[in-house]
Amino acid sequence: MSEKILVIGAGMAGIMAARTLHDAGYNVTVLEARDRLGGRTHTDNSLGNTVDLGAAWIHGPDGNPLTPLAEQLGVARGDTDFLNRSGTAVQAYTHNGTPLNMTEYTQGQLLADAAFLKAKASILYMPPAQAHSLKDLIEHGLPQPENMTETEKLGFHYWSVIRAEYSDASDWDLINWDLLVNRYVKLPGGDLLLHGGGYKVLVDHLADGLDVRVETAVSHITTTPNQVHIQTNHGPFTATRVIITLPLGVLKSGAVQFTPSLSQAKQKAIQRIGFGNYEKLAMRFDKFQWPQDKQRFNYLSDGEPSLFNAWLNIGYYTGTPIIVAYHAGRRARLINQWSDGELLEHALTVMQRIFGDNGFGHISAPAAYVRTNWQNDPFSSGSYSSDQIGQLPTDRQILAQPIGQQLFFAGEATHPHFYATVHGAYETGVRAAREVARVINET
Ligand SMILES: Cc1cc2nc3c(=O)[nH]c(=O)nc-3n(C[C@H](O)[C@H](O)[C@H](O)COP(=O)(O)OP(=O)(O)OC[C@H]3O[C@@H](n4cnc5c(N)ncnc54)[C@H](O)[C@@H]3O)c2cc1C
């Protein structure tokens, strides 16, 4: 029987699965629901320069397959010094807009970084038995130095809580600290922001020459002994093997039906693995109304994380006055309920407080803006997988397991260590393609 392979989804996992099989000579077609490739990488150029509305950084560029690719394709890249080791990359502000002493603040961030390493590796450290969430751990067990200054405490808070909430697209009371600290692996080399072309350049290059059917949404996958039948809005497709790279949020939503149903073990893993929210508001102004020489701005309260607590100055890298505000977890879901007018009004109020009142005068409205809503996009239903309380260390492997010799699974959520990243998705696509090739060679 001649082999026909279908890949569902043209994000990084699906593209790499198809690329690997296509290059090995297999007959492979990709079915993609949206009218564009890239999935949760989505490069926007409407503001006059590159803004990645999904993934923007290569997190851990050393040993990362995306780094040489970006270099080869000439994508402009710039380091982001989140920790502010340089002492000059980040400016933080209190809730009332007072600029913080960045030497002390950075020391607080470094102390938090060390505390997590200690929680991970010290044989003298014992987390409290009831510490399930990151909040439990920080409030009752994270080894924190005594006598931190108020500013160091704010730096410690940003790094241990707010930064973790962005890594996990979740909230500190929901994050499974054990998985976050002990399962997620970051490659070395810091964080590389792709600008001047962004992730789209990589995606288009990797997808070049592949058979991708866009605007083809899969609704039902039926497995019979010899074939897999796929129902879509563009009619049926049939294959001998199928690689499924649907985002975990889509699997959770039940938008795609399986006959026979997925096993109980897989369904439970799908329920238990977290899938978080992370949204961006990118604004272009007529001129810089913030310090152009800083990469990041943090806006803090000393209790629960505040809205608009993290900003990226795209203009630092490109010279174009574009700034991006971020929200994760509950705060992302809250702002998704706001109209554009409400969102911009809140953003400008914070900008007035931290930039305007610190020397930039009246902050005028943006000339243009773009906002995301990954939460309510039916083809992602959220942003990326997270470490959730109740999730088992083996759940991602269970999600990744093939069903028989016909259905294979890829996508960032199936990676045991590099989940929630583009390179994680990349690796799972290659892994699933190899699984398919092995089965074909053995039959
Ligand atoms: C706001 C945000 C910021 C991020 N920042 C970073 C970052 O800086 N660095 C980083 O490494 N990672 C980041 N990530 C995570 C990264 O984008 C993802 O881990 C990665 O892109 C996922 O790739 P994937 O192929 O697994 O899934 P996806 O890219 O989601 O691909 C799945 C594909 O399936 C398609 N699909 C969905 N439903 C159907 C259907 N019914 N039928 C057919 N097709 C369907 C989708 O349209 C999509 O194209 C970020 C994500 C978000 C949302």
Short mmCIF file of C-alpha atoms and ligand atoms in Angstrom, two decimals:
data_model
loop_
_atom_site.label_atom_id
_atom_site.label_comp_id
_atom_site.label_asym_id
_atom_site.label_seq_id
_atom_site.Cartn_x
_atom_site.Cartn_y
_atom_site.Cartn_z
CA MET A 1 0.00 0.00 0.00
CA SER A 2 1.41 3.42 -0.87
CA GLU A 3 1.86 5.68 2.11
CA LYS A 4 0.01 9.00 2.39
CA ILE A 5 0.78 11.11 5.44
CA LEU A 6 -1.31 14.03 6.67
CA VAL A 7 -0.05 16.57 9.18
CA ILE A 8 -2.66 18.59 11.05
CA GLY A 9 -1.47 22.13 11.79
CA ALA A 10 1.16 24.33 10.12
CA GLY A 11 2.81 25.73 13.23
CA MET A 12 6.47 24.97 13.88
CA ALA A 13 5.76 21.37 14.94
CA GLY A 14 3.65 20.58 11.86
CA ILE A 15 6.02 22.30 9.48
CA MET A 16 9.03 20.43 10.87
CA ALA A 17 7.17 17.11 10.77
CA ALA A 18 6.22 17.70 7.14
CA ARG A 19 9.66 19.08 6.23
CA THR A 20 11.40 16.00 7.67
CA LEU A 21 9.10 13.54 5.90
CA HIS A 22 9.04 15.48 2.62
CA ASP A 23 12.85 15.64 2.55
CA ALA A 24 12.98 11.88 3.15
CA GLY A 25 10.81 11.35 0.07
CA TYR A 26 7.40 10.71 1.66
CA ASN A 27 4.06 11.93 0.28
CA VAL A 28 2.89 14.43 2.90
CA THR A 29 0.21 17.14 3.02
CA VAL A 30 -0.40 19.67 5.79
CA LEU A 31 -3.94 20.74 6.72
CA GLU A 32 -4.01 24.19 8.33
CA ALA A 33 -7.16 25.89 9.64
CA ARG A 34 -5.95 29.48 9.42
CA ASP A 35 -5.21 31.44 6.24
CA ARG A 36 -1.55 31.72 7.25
CA LEU A 37 1.31 29.50 8.37
CA GLY A 38 3.15 29.70 11.67
CA GLY A 39 0.42 29.09 14.26
CA ARG A 40 1.51 30.65 17.52
CA THR A 41 4.32 32.45 15.75
CA HIS A 42 2.68 35.41 14.00
CA THR A 43 4.84 38.22 12.71
CA ASP A 44 3.07 41.54 12.18
CA ASN A 45 4.51 44.38 10.12
CA SER A 46 1.50 46.72 10.17
CA LEU A 47 3.13 49.10 12.67
CA GLY A 48 6.00 49.85 10.32
CA ASN A 49 8.43 47.35 11.81
CA THR A 50 8.52 43.74 12.92
CA VAL A 51 6.42 42.84 15.94
CA ASP A 52 5.96 39.17 16.76
CA LEU A 53 2.50 38.78 18.27
CA GLY A 54 3.15 35.21 19.33
CA ALA A 55 6.66 33.93 19.99
CA ALA A 56 9.25 36.69 19.74
CA TRP A 57 12.37 35.32 21.43
CA ILE A 58 14.63 32.35 21.02
CA HIS A 59 14.74 31.38 24.67
CA GLY A 60 18.17 29.81 25.15
CA PRO A 61 19.95 30.37 21.82
CA ASP A 62 23.04 28.21 22.46
CA GLY A 63 22.59 24.77 20.93
CA ASN A 64 19.17 25.82 19.66
CA PRO A 65 18.43 24.81 16.03
CA LEU A 66 16.64 28.13 15.45
CA THR A 67 19.72 30.25 16.13
CA PRO A 68 21.85 29.20 13.14
CA LEU A 69 18.72 29.29 10.99
CA ALA A 70 17.96 32.89 11.98
CA GLU A 71 21.57 33.76 11.30
CA GLN A 72 21.60 32.03 7.91
CA LEU A 73 18.38 33.81 6.90
CA GLY A 74 19.65 37.20 8.05
CA VAL A 75 16.95 37.83 10.66
CA ALA A 76 18.07 40.71 12.86
CA ARG A 77 18.52 39.55 16.46
CA GLY A 78 19.16 41.29 19.75
CA ASP A 79 19.86 40.08 23.28
CA THR A 80 17.30 40.84 25.95
CA ASP A 81 18.89 41.12 29.37
CA PHE A 82 15.82 40.28 31.46
CA LEU A 83 17.91 39.89 34.63
CA ASN A 84 19.58 43.26 34.04
CA ARG A 85 23.03 41.81 34.65
CA SER A 86 24.41 44.67 32.56
CA GLY A 87 22.75 47.11 34.95
CA THR A 88 21.48 49.19 32.03
CA ALA A 89 18.85 47.08 30.22
CA VAL A 90 15.84 47.40 32.52
CA GLN A 91 14.17 50.24 34.39
CA ALA A 92 11.62 49.37 37.07
CA TYR A 93 9.03 51.64 38.70
CA THR A 94 6.94 51.44 41.85
CA HIS A 95 3.17 51.38 41.65
CA ASN A 96 3.03 55.18 41.92
CA GLY A 97 5.59 55.54 39.13
CA THR A 98 8.76 56.25 41.12
CA PRO A 99 11.84 54.92 39.30
CA LEU A 100 13.66 52.32 41.38
CA ASN A 101 17.36 52.12 42.16
CA MET A 102 18.34 49.50 39.61
CA THR A 103 21.43 48.28 41.43
CA GLU A 104 19.31 47.21 44.39
CA TYR A 105 16.45 45.98 42.22
CA THR A 106 18.79 43.85 40.11
CA GLN A 107 20.32 42.41 43.26
CA GLY A 108 16.79 41.34 44.29
CA GLN A 109 16.29 39.65 40.90
CA LEU A 110 19.62 37.84 41.22
CA LEU A 111 18.73 36.69 44.75
CA ALA A 112 15.47 35.24 43.41
CA ASP A 113 17.31 33.48 40.60
CA ALA A 114 19.68 31.95 43.15
CA ALA A 115 16.80 30.96 45.44
CA PHE A 116 15.19 28.91 42.66
CA LEU A 117 18.47 27.18 41.88
CA LYS A 118 18.83 26.37 45.55
CA ALA A 119 15.27 25.02 45.71
CA LYS A 120 16.14 22.81 42.75
CA ALA A 121 19.50 21.47 43.87
CA SER A 122 20.43 22.07 47.50
CA ILE A 123 20.44 18.91 49.64
CA LEU A 124 19.91 21.06 52.73
CA TYR A 125 16.74 22.63 51.37
CA MET A 126 13.41 20.92 52.02
CA PRO A 127 10.25 22.52 50.59
CA PRO A 128 7.24 22.44 52.92
CA ALA A 129 5.08 19.37 52.24
CA GLN A 130 1.99 21.47 51.45
CA ALA A 131 3.81 23.72 48.98
CA HIS A 132 2.12 22.79 45.71
CA SER A 133 1.81 26.17 44.05
CA LEU A 134 4.50 28.73 43.36
CA LYS A 135 2.63 31.03 45.76
CA ASP A 136 2.85 28.40 48.54
CA LEU A 137 6.54 27.99 47.88
CA ILE A 138 7.34 31.68 47.86
CA GLU A 139 5.25 32.47 50.91
CA HIS A 140 6.31 29.46 52.98
CA GLY A 141 9.43 27.84 51.67
CA LEU A 142 11.61 29.56 49.07
CA PRO A 143 14.99 30.21 50.67
CA GLN A 144 14.91 34.00 50.79
CA PRO A 145 17.64 36.05 52.33
CA GLU A 146 16.64 38.06 55.36
CA ASN A 147 17.13 41.80 55.54
CA MET A 148 16.48 42.56 51.88
CA THR A 149 15.87 46.25 51.23
CA GLU A 150 12.40 47.29 50.01
CA THR A 151 13.79 47.72 46.49
CA GLU A 152 15.53 44.33 46.57
CA LYS A 153 12.21 42.81 47.64
CA LEU A 154 10.55 44.29 44.56
CA GLY A 155 13.26 42.83 42.32
CA PHE A 156 12.90 39.49 44.11
CA HIS A 157 9.12 39.65 43.65
CA TYR A 158 9.39 40.45 39.94
CA TRP A 159 11.77 37.59 39.23
CA SER A 160 10.14 34.96 41.43
CA VAL A 161 6.48 35.77 40.70
CA ILE A 162 5.86 37.98 37.68
CA ARG A 163 8.59 36.53 35.49
CA ALA A 164 7.45 32.99 36.37
CA GLU A 165 3.88 33.94 35.49
CA TYR A 166 5.04 34.96 32.01
CA SER A 167 7.13 31.79 31.60
CA ASP A 168 4.09 29.74 32.50
CA ALA A 169 1.34 32.04 31.10
CA SER A 170 -0.43 31.45 34.38
CA ASP A 171 -0.87 32.71 37.95
CA TRP A 172 1.43 32.02 40.88
CA ASP A 173 -1.33 30.31 42.87
CA LEU A 174 -1.94 27.87 39.98
CA ILE A 175 1.62 27.15 38.88
CA ASN A 176 3.04 23.77 39.89
CA TRP A 177 6.38 25.00 41.21
CA ASP A 178 7.95 21.54 41.23
CA LEU A 179 7.40 21.00 37.50
CA LEU A 180 8.40 24.58 36.67
CA VAL A 181 11.66 24.28 38.58
CA ASN A 182 12.53 20.67 37.87
CA ARG A 183 11.08 19.80 34.44
CA TYR A 184 11.40 22.88 32.27
CA VAL A 185 14.89 23.13 30.78
CA LYS A 186 16.25 26.30 29.27
CA LEU A 187 19.24 26.13 26.96
CA PRO A 188 22.05 28.59 27.75
CA GLY A 189 22.78 31.90 26.08
CA GLY A 190 20.06 34.18 27.40
CA ASP A 191 17.15 35.35 25.25
CA LEU A 192 17.41 36.49 21.66
CA LEU A 193 14.70 38.78 20.30
CA LEU A 194 14.04 38.27 16.58
CA HIS A 195 13.30 41.55 14.84
CA GLY A 196 13.73 42.75 11.30
CA GLY A 197 11.70 39.90 9.78
CA GLY A 198 10.84 37.94 12.90
CA TYR A 199 9.73 34.34 13.14
CA LYS A 200 7.87 34.54 9.80
CA VAL A 201 11.17 34.38 7.92
CA LEU A 202 12.05 31.08 9.61
CA VAL A 203 8.57 29.63 9.12
CA ASP A 204 8.38 30.56 5.42
CA HIS A 205 11.82 29.10 4.80
CA LEU A 206 11.07 25.81 6.55
CA ALA A 207 7.69 25.49 4.79
CA ASP A 208 9.08 26.24 1.33
CA GLY A 209 7.98 23.60 -1.18
CA LEU A 210 5.61 21.79 1.21
CA ASP A 211 2.03 20.95 0.24
CA VAL A 212 0.05 23.03 2.77
CA ARG A 213 -3.73 23.45 2.46
CA VAL A 214 -4.66 26.61 4.34
CA GLU A 215 -8.17 27.50 5.57
CA THR A 216 -8.74 23.78 6.02
CA ALA A 217 -10.05 23.17 9.53
CA VAL A 218 -10.16 19.58 10.73
CA SER A 219 -13.26 18.65 12.72
CA HIS A 220 -13.20 14.84 12.97
CA ILE A 221 -10.49 12.16 12.86
CA THR A 222 -11.72 8.59 12.32
CA THR A 223 -9.29 5.70 12.46
CA THR A 224 -10.14 2.44 10.67
CA PRO A 225 -7.83 -0.59 10.41
CA ASN A 226 -6.11 0.55 7.20
CA GLN A 227 -6.82 4.24 6.90
CA VAL A 228 -7.46 7.44 8.76
CA HIS A 229 -10.36 9.58 7.54
CA ILE A 230 -10.24 13.29 8.24
CA GLN A 231 -13.27 15.52 8.00
CA THR A 232 -12.66 19.21 7.20
CA ASN A 233 -14.59 22.26 6.02
CA HIS A 234 -13.11 21.47 2.57
CA GLY A 235 -14.35 17.90 2.49
CA PRO A 236 -12.76 14.60 3.49
CA PHE A 237 -9.10 13.60 3.37
CA THR A 238 -7.68 10.10 3.75
CA ALA A 239 -4.25 8.99 4.90
CA THR A 240 -2.32 5.96 6.09
CA ARG A 241 -0.72 7.96 8.96
CA VAL A 242 -1.59 11.27 10.56
CA ILE A 243 0.55 13.57 12.69
CA ILE A 244 -1.60 15.73 14.98
CA THR A 245 -0.03 19.01 16.11
CA LEU A 246 -3.20 20.66 17.41
CA PRO A 247 -2.50 23.09 20.27
CA LEU A 248 -3.33 21.66 23.69
CA GLY A 249 -6.00 24.37 24.04
CA VAL A 250 -7.75 23.01 20.94
CA LEU A 251 -7.52 19.43 22.24
CA LYS A 252 -9.00 20.59 25.55
CA SER A 253 -11.85 22.43 23.78
CA GLY A 254 -13.13 19.27 22.08
CA ALA A 255 -13.38 21.13 18.75
CA VAL A 256 -11.84 18.12 17.03
CA GLN A 257 -13.59 14.78 17.56
CA PHE A 258 -11.86 11.41 17.58
CA THR A 259 -13.41 8.06 16.57
CA PRO A 260 -12.62 5.89 18.41
CA SER A 261 -12.27 8.24 21.37
CA LEU A 262 -8.84 8.98 22.76
CA SER A 263 -7.83 6.68 25.60
CA GLN A 264 -8.73 7.67 29.16
CA ALA A 265 -5.02 8.11 29.90
CA LYS A 266 -4.60 10.60 27.05
CA GLN A 267 -7.80 12.45 27.89
CA LYS A 268 -6.71 12.80 31.51
CA ALA A 269 -3.28 14.06 30.48
CA ILE A 270 -4.98 16.62 28.19
CA GLN A 271 -7.07 17.80 31.14
CA ARG A 272 -4.22 17.88 33.65
CA ILE A 273 -1.57 19.72 31.62
CA GLY A 274 -2.10 23.44 31.98
CA PHE A 275 -2.68 25.73 29.01
CA GLY A 276 -2.26 29.38 29.86
CA ASN A 277 -2.97 32.88 28.64
CA TYR A 278 -0.53 35.51 27.51
CA GLU A 279 -1.51 38.57 25.49
CA LYS A 280 0.33 41.49 23.91
CA LEU A 281 -0.59 45.08 23.09
CA ALA A 282 1.85 46.65 20.61
CA MET A 283 1.65 50.41 20.07
CA ARG A 284 3.49 52.68 17.65
CA PHE A 285 3.87 56.33 18.58
CA ASP A 286 5.00 59.30 16.52
CA LYS A 287 8.04 59.70 18.75
CA PHE A 288 9.73 58.02 21.70
CA GLN A 289 7.85 58.87 24.87
CA TRP A 290 9.98 56.56 27.02
CA PRO A 291 13.74 56.02 27.49
CA GLN A 292 14.93 54.68 24.14
CA ASP A 293 18.08 53.17 25.65
CA LYS A 294 16.24 50.61 27.84
CA GLN A 295 15.09 47.19 26.64
CA ARG A 296 12.46 46.55 29.29
CA PHE A 297 10.31 48.36 31.83
CA ASN A 298 8.78 46.71 34.91
CA TYR A 299 5.91 48.32 36.77
CA LEU A 300 5.38 46.88 40.23
CA SER A 301 3.19 46.67 43.20
CA ASP A 302 4.54 44.95 46.29
CA GLY A 303 1.58 42.59 46.63
CA GLU A 304 -0.42 40.90 43.86
CA PRO A 305 1.10 41.55 40.44
CA SER A 306 -0.32 44.68 38.83
CA LEU A 307 -1.70 45.20 35.36
CA PHE A 308 0.78 46.43 32.73
CA ASN A 309 3.68 45.10 34.79
CA ALA A 310 5.99 44.25 31.85
CA TRP A 311 6.93 46.27 28.77
CA LEU A 312 9.31 45.65 25.87
CA ASN A 313 10.83 48.59 24.03
CA ILE A 314 10.97 47.37 20.41
CA GLY A 315 12.47 50.76 19.57
CA TYR A 316 15.63 49.83 21.47
CA TYR A 317 16.30 47.25 18.76
CA THR A 318 14.83 48.90 15.67
CA GLY A 319 14.77 52.66 16.23
CA THR A 320 11.00 52.71 15.55
CA PRO A 321 8.96 54.01 18.52
CA ILE A 322 7.05 50.79 19.19
CA ILE A 323 6.42 49.50 22.70
CA VAL A 324 4.70 46.27 23.74
CA ALA A 325 2.78 45.67 26.99
CA TYR A 326 2.20 42.14 28.26
CA HIS A 327 -0.33 40.36 30.44
CA ALA A 328 -0.38 36.74 31.63
CA GLY A 329 -2.86 34.48 33.38
CA ARG A 330 -5.94 36.10 34.95
CA ARG A 331 -4.79 39.56 33.97
CA ALA A 332 -4.63 38.47 30.32
CA ARG A 333 -8.17 37.12 30.53
CA LEU A 334 -9.33 40.33 32.24
CA ILE A 335 -7.95 42.68 29.58
CA ASN A 336 -9.39 40.44 26.86
CA GLN A 337 -12.80 41.57 28.11
CA TRP A 338 -11.92 45.23 27.59
CA SER A 339 -12.71 47.21 24.46
CA ASP A 340 -9.78 48.66 22.52
CA GLY A 341 -10.63 52.06 23.99
CA GLU A 342 -10.50 50.76 27.56
CA LEU A 343 -7.25 48.89 26.96
CA LEU A 344 -5.53 51.93 25.43
CA GLU A 345 -6.82 54.21 28.17
CA HIS A 346 -5.33 51.95 30.85
CA ALA A 347 -2.06 51.62 28.93
CA LEU A 348 -1.73 55.38 28.54
CA THR A 349 -2.49 55.96 32.22
CA VAL A 350 0.41 53.70 33.20
CA MET A 351 2.68 55.24 30.56
CA GLN A 352 1.84 58.69 31.90
CA ARG A 353 2.73 57.56 35.42
CA ILE A 354 6.02 55.84 34.62
CA PHE A 355 7.24 57.83 31.60
CA GLY A 356 5.27 61.07 31.36
CA ASP A 357 5.64 62.04 35.01
CA ASN A 358 9.33 61.16 34.86
CA GLY A 359 10.25 63.74 32.25
CA PHE A 360 8.40 62.86 29.05
CA GLY A 361 5.44 65.20 29.68
CA HIS A 362 2.00 64.49 28.28
CA ILE A 363 1.86 61.03 26.66
CA SER A 364 -0.07 61.31 23.41
CA ALA A 365 -2.16 58.48 21.96
CA PRO A 366 -0.49 55.88 19.74
CA ALA A 367 -0.60 56.39 15.98
CA ALA A 368 -1.41 52.69 15.52
CA TYR A 369 -1.70 49.56 17.64
CA VAL A 370 -2.25 45.80 17.45
CA ARG A 371 -3.59 43.61 20.24
CA THR A 372 -3.74 39.84 20.51
CA ASN A 373 -6.48 37.57 21.71
CA TRP A 374 -4.99 34.08 21.67
CA GLN A 375 -7.46 33.07 24.36
CA ASN A 376 -10.51 33.43 22.10
CA ASP A 377 -8.85 32.34 18.87
CA PRO A 378 -10.47 28.93 18.17
CA PHE A 379 -7.25 27.67 16.56
CA SER A 380 -5.15 28.14 19.70
CA SER A 381 -7.66 28.58 22.59
CA GLY A 382 -4.89 30.00 24.74
CA SER A 383 -1.20 30.75 24.45
CA TYR A 384 1.03 27.86 25.54
CA SER A 385 1.18 24.91 27.87
CA SER A 386 1.99 25.50 31.50
CA ASP A 387 2.86 23.60 34.66
CA GLN A 388 -0.39 23.17 36.50
CA ILE A 389 -1.11 21.87 39.98
CA GLY A 390 -2.33 18.28 39.66
CA GLN A 391 -0.34 17.71 36.47
CA LEU A 392 1.82 14.59 36.58
CA PRO A 393 5.46 14.58 35.49
CA THR A 394 4.62 11.89 32.91
CA ASP A 395 1.61 13.66 31.35
CA ARG A 396 3.53 15.21 28.46
CA GLN A 397 4.95 11.81 27.49
CA ILE A 398 1.44 10.31 27.62
CA LEU A 399 0.21 13.09 25.33
CA ALA A 400 3.11 12.40 22.95
CA GLN A 401 2.50 8.66 22.66
CA PRO A 402 1.33 7.43 19.23
CA ILE A 403 -1.96 5.56 18.95
CA GLY A 404 -1.23 2.30 17.19
CA GLN A 405 0.70 2.80 13.98
CA GLN A 406 -1.59 5.47 12.55
CA LEU A 407 -1.91 8.51 14.83
CA PHE A 408 1.15 10.44 15.99
CA PHE A 409 1.32 13.50 18.22
CA ALA A 410 3.57 16.55 18.16
CA GLY A 411 3.39 20.16 19.33
CA GLU A 412 5.04 22.13 22.10
CA ALA A 413 2.92 20.59 24.87
CA THR A 414 4.29 17.13 24.03
CA HIS A 415 7.89 18.10 24.77
CA PRO A 416 9.09 16.86 28.19
CA HIS A 417 11.47 19.80 28.76
CA PHE A 418 11.34 22.49 26.05
CA TYR A 419 7.56 22.93 26.20
CA ALA A 420 6.04 26.39 25.65
CA THR A 421 8.71 27.25 23.11
CA VAL A 422 9.20 27.29 19.36
CA HIS A 423 12.31 25.11 19.47
CA GLY A 424 10.36 22.65 21.63
CA ALA A 425 7.66 22.50 18.94
CA TYR A 426 10.39 22.12 16.29
CA GLU A 427 11.91 19.10 18.07
CA THR A 428 8.55 17.38 18.55
CA GLY A 429 7.80 17.71 14.83
CA VAL A 430 11.07 16.01 13.94
CA ARG A 431 10.47 13.35 16.61
CA ALA A 432 6.98 12.54 15.28
CA ALA A 433 8.28 12.37 11.69
CA ARG A 434 10.94 9.88 12.80
CA GLU A 435 8.30 7.79 14.58
CA VAL A 436 6.27 7.65 11.36
CA ALA A 437 9.29 6.74 9.25
CA ARG A 438 10.29 4.00 11.70
CA VAL A 439 6.81 2.44 11.62
CA ILE A 440 6.72 2.56 7.82
CA ASN A 441 10.15 0.96 7.58
CA GLU A 442 9.16 -1.80 9.99
CA THR A 443 5.91 -2.72 8.21
C1 LIG B 1 1.88 35.40 23.03
C2 LIG B 1 2.87 34.28 22.91
C3 LIG B 1 4.22 34.51 23.15
C4 LIG B 1 5.15 33.48 23.03
N1 LIG B 1 6.48 33.76 23.18
C5 LIG B 1 7.40 32.82 22.89
C6 LIG B 1 8.76 33.16 22.77
O1 LIG B 1 9.13 34.33 22.90
N2 LIG B 1 9.64 32.17 22.47
C7 LIG B 1 9.24 30.88 22.28
O2 LIG B 1 10.10 30.01 22.02
N3 LIG B 1 7.94 30.53 22.34
C8 LIG B 1 7.01 31.47 22.62
N4 LIG B 1 5.69 31.16 22.59
C9 LIG B 1 5.28 29.75 22.43
C10 LIG B 1 5.42 29.29 20.97
O3 LIG B 1 4.81 30.23 20.13
C11 LIG B 1 4.74 27.93 20.81
O4 LIG B 1 5.27 27.03 21.78
C12 LIG B 1 4.97 27.31 19.44
O5 LIG B 1 4.89 28.25 18.40
C13 LIG B 1 3.93 26.21 19.25
O6 LIG B 1 4.09 25.56 18.01
P1 LIG B 1 3.17 24.31 17.67
O7 LIG B 1 3.48 23.90 16.30
O8 LIG B 1 3.26 23.32 18.77
O9 LIG B 1 1.67 24.88 17.75
P2 LIG B 1 0.98 26.00 16.84
O10 LIG B 1 1.98 26.99 16.40
O11 LIG B 1 -0.19 26.49 17.58
O12 LIG B 1 0.52 25.17 15.57
C14 LIG B 1 -0.67 24.43 15.55
C15 LIG B 1 -1.39 24.74 14.26
O13 LIG B 1 -2.62 24.00 14.23
C16 LIG B 1 -3.59 24.80 13.59
N5 LIG B 1 -4.92 24.32 13.95
C17 LIG B 1 -5.62 24.53 15.08
N6 LIG B 1 -6.81 23.92 15.02
C18 LIG B 1 -6.88 23.31 13.80
C19 LIG B 1 -7.85 22.52 13.15
N7 LIG B 1 -9.03 22.22 13.72
N8 LIG B 1 -7.58 22.06 11.90
C20 LIG B 1 -6.39 22.34 11.29
N9 LIG B 1 -5.44 23.10 11.88
C21 LIG B 1 -5.67 23.56 13.13
C22 LIG B 1 -3.30 26.19 14.11
O14 LIG B 1 -3.87 27.19 13.29
C23 LIG B 1 -1.77 26.21 14.11
O15 LIG B 1 -1.26 26.72 12.91
C24 LIG B 1 4.72 32.18 22.68
C25 LIG B 1 3.37 31.94 22.42
C26 LIG B 1 2.45 32.97 22.53
C27 LIG B 1 1.00 32.71 22.21
#
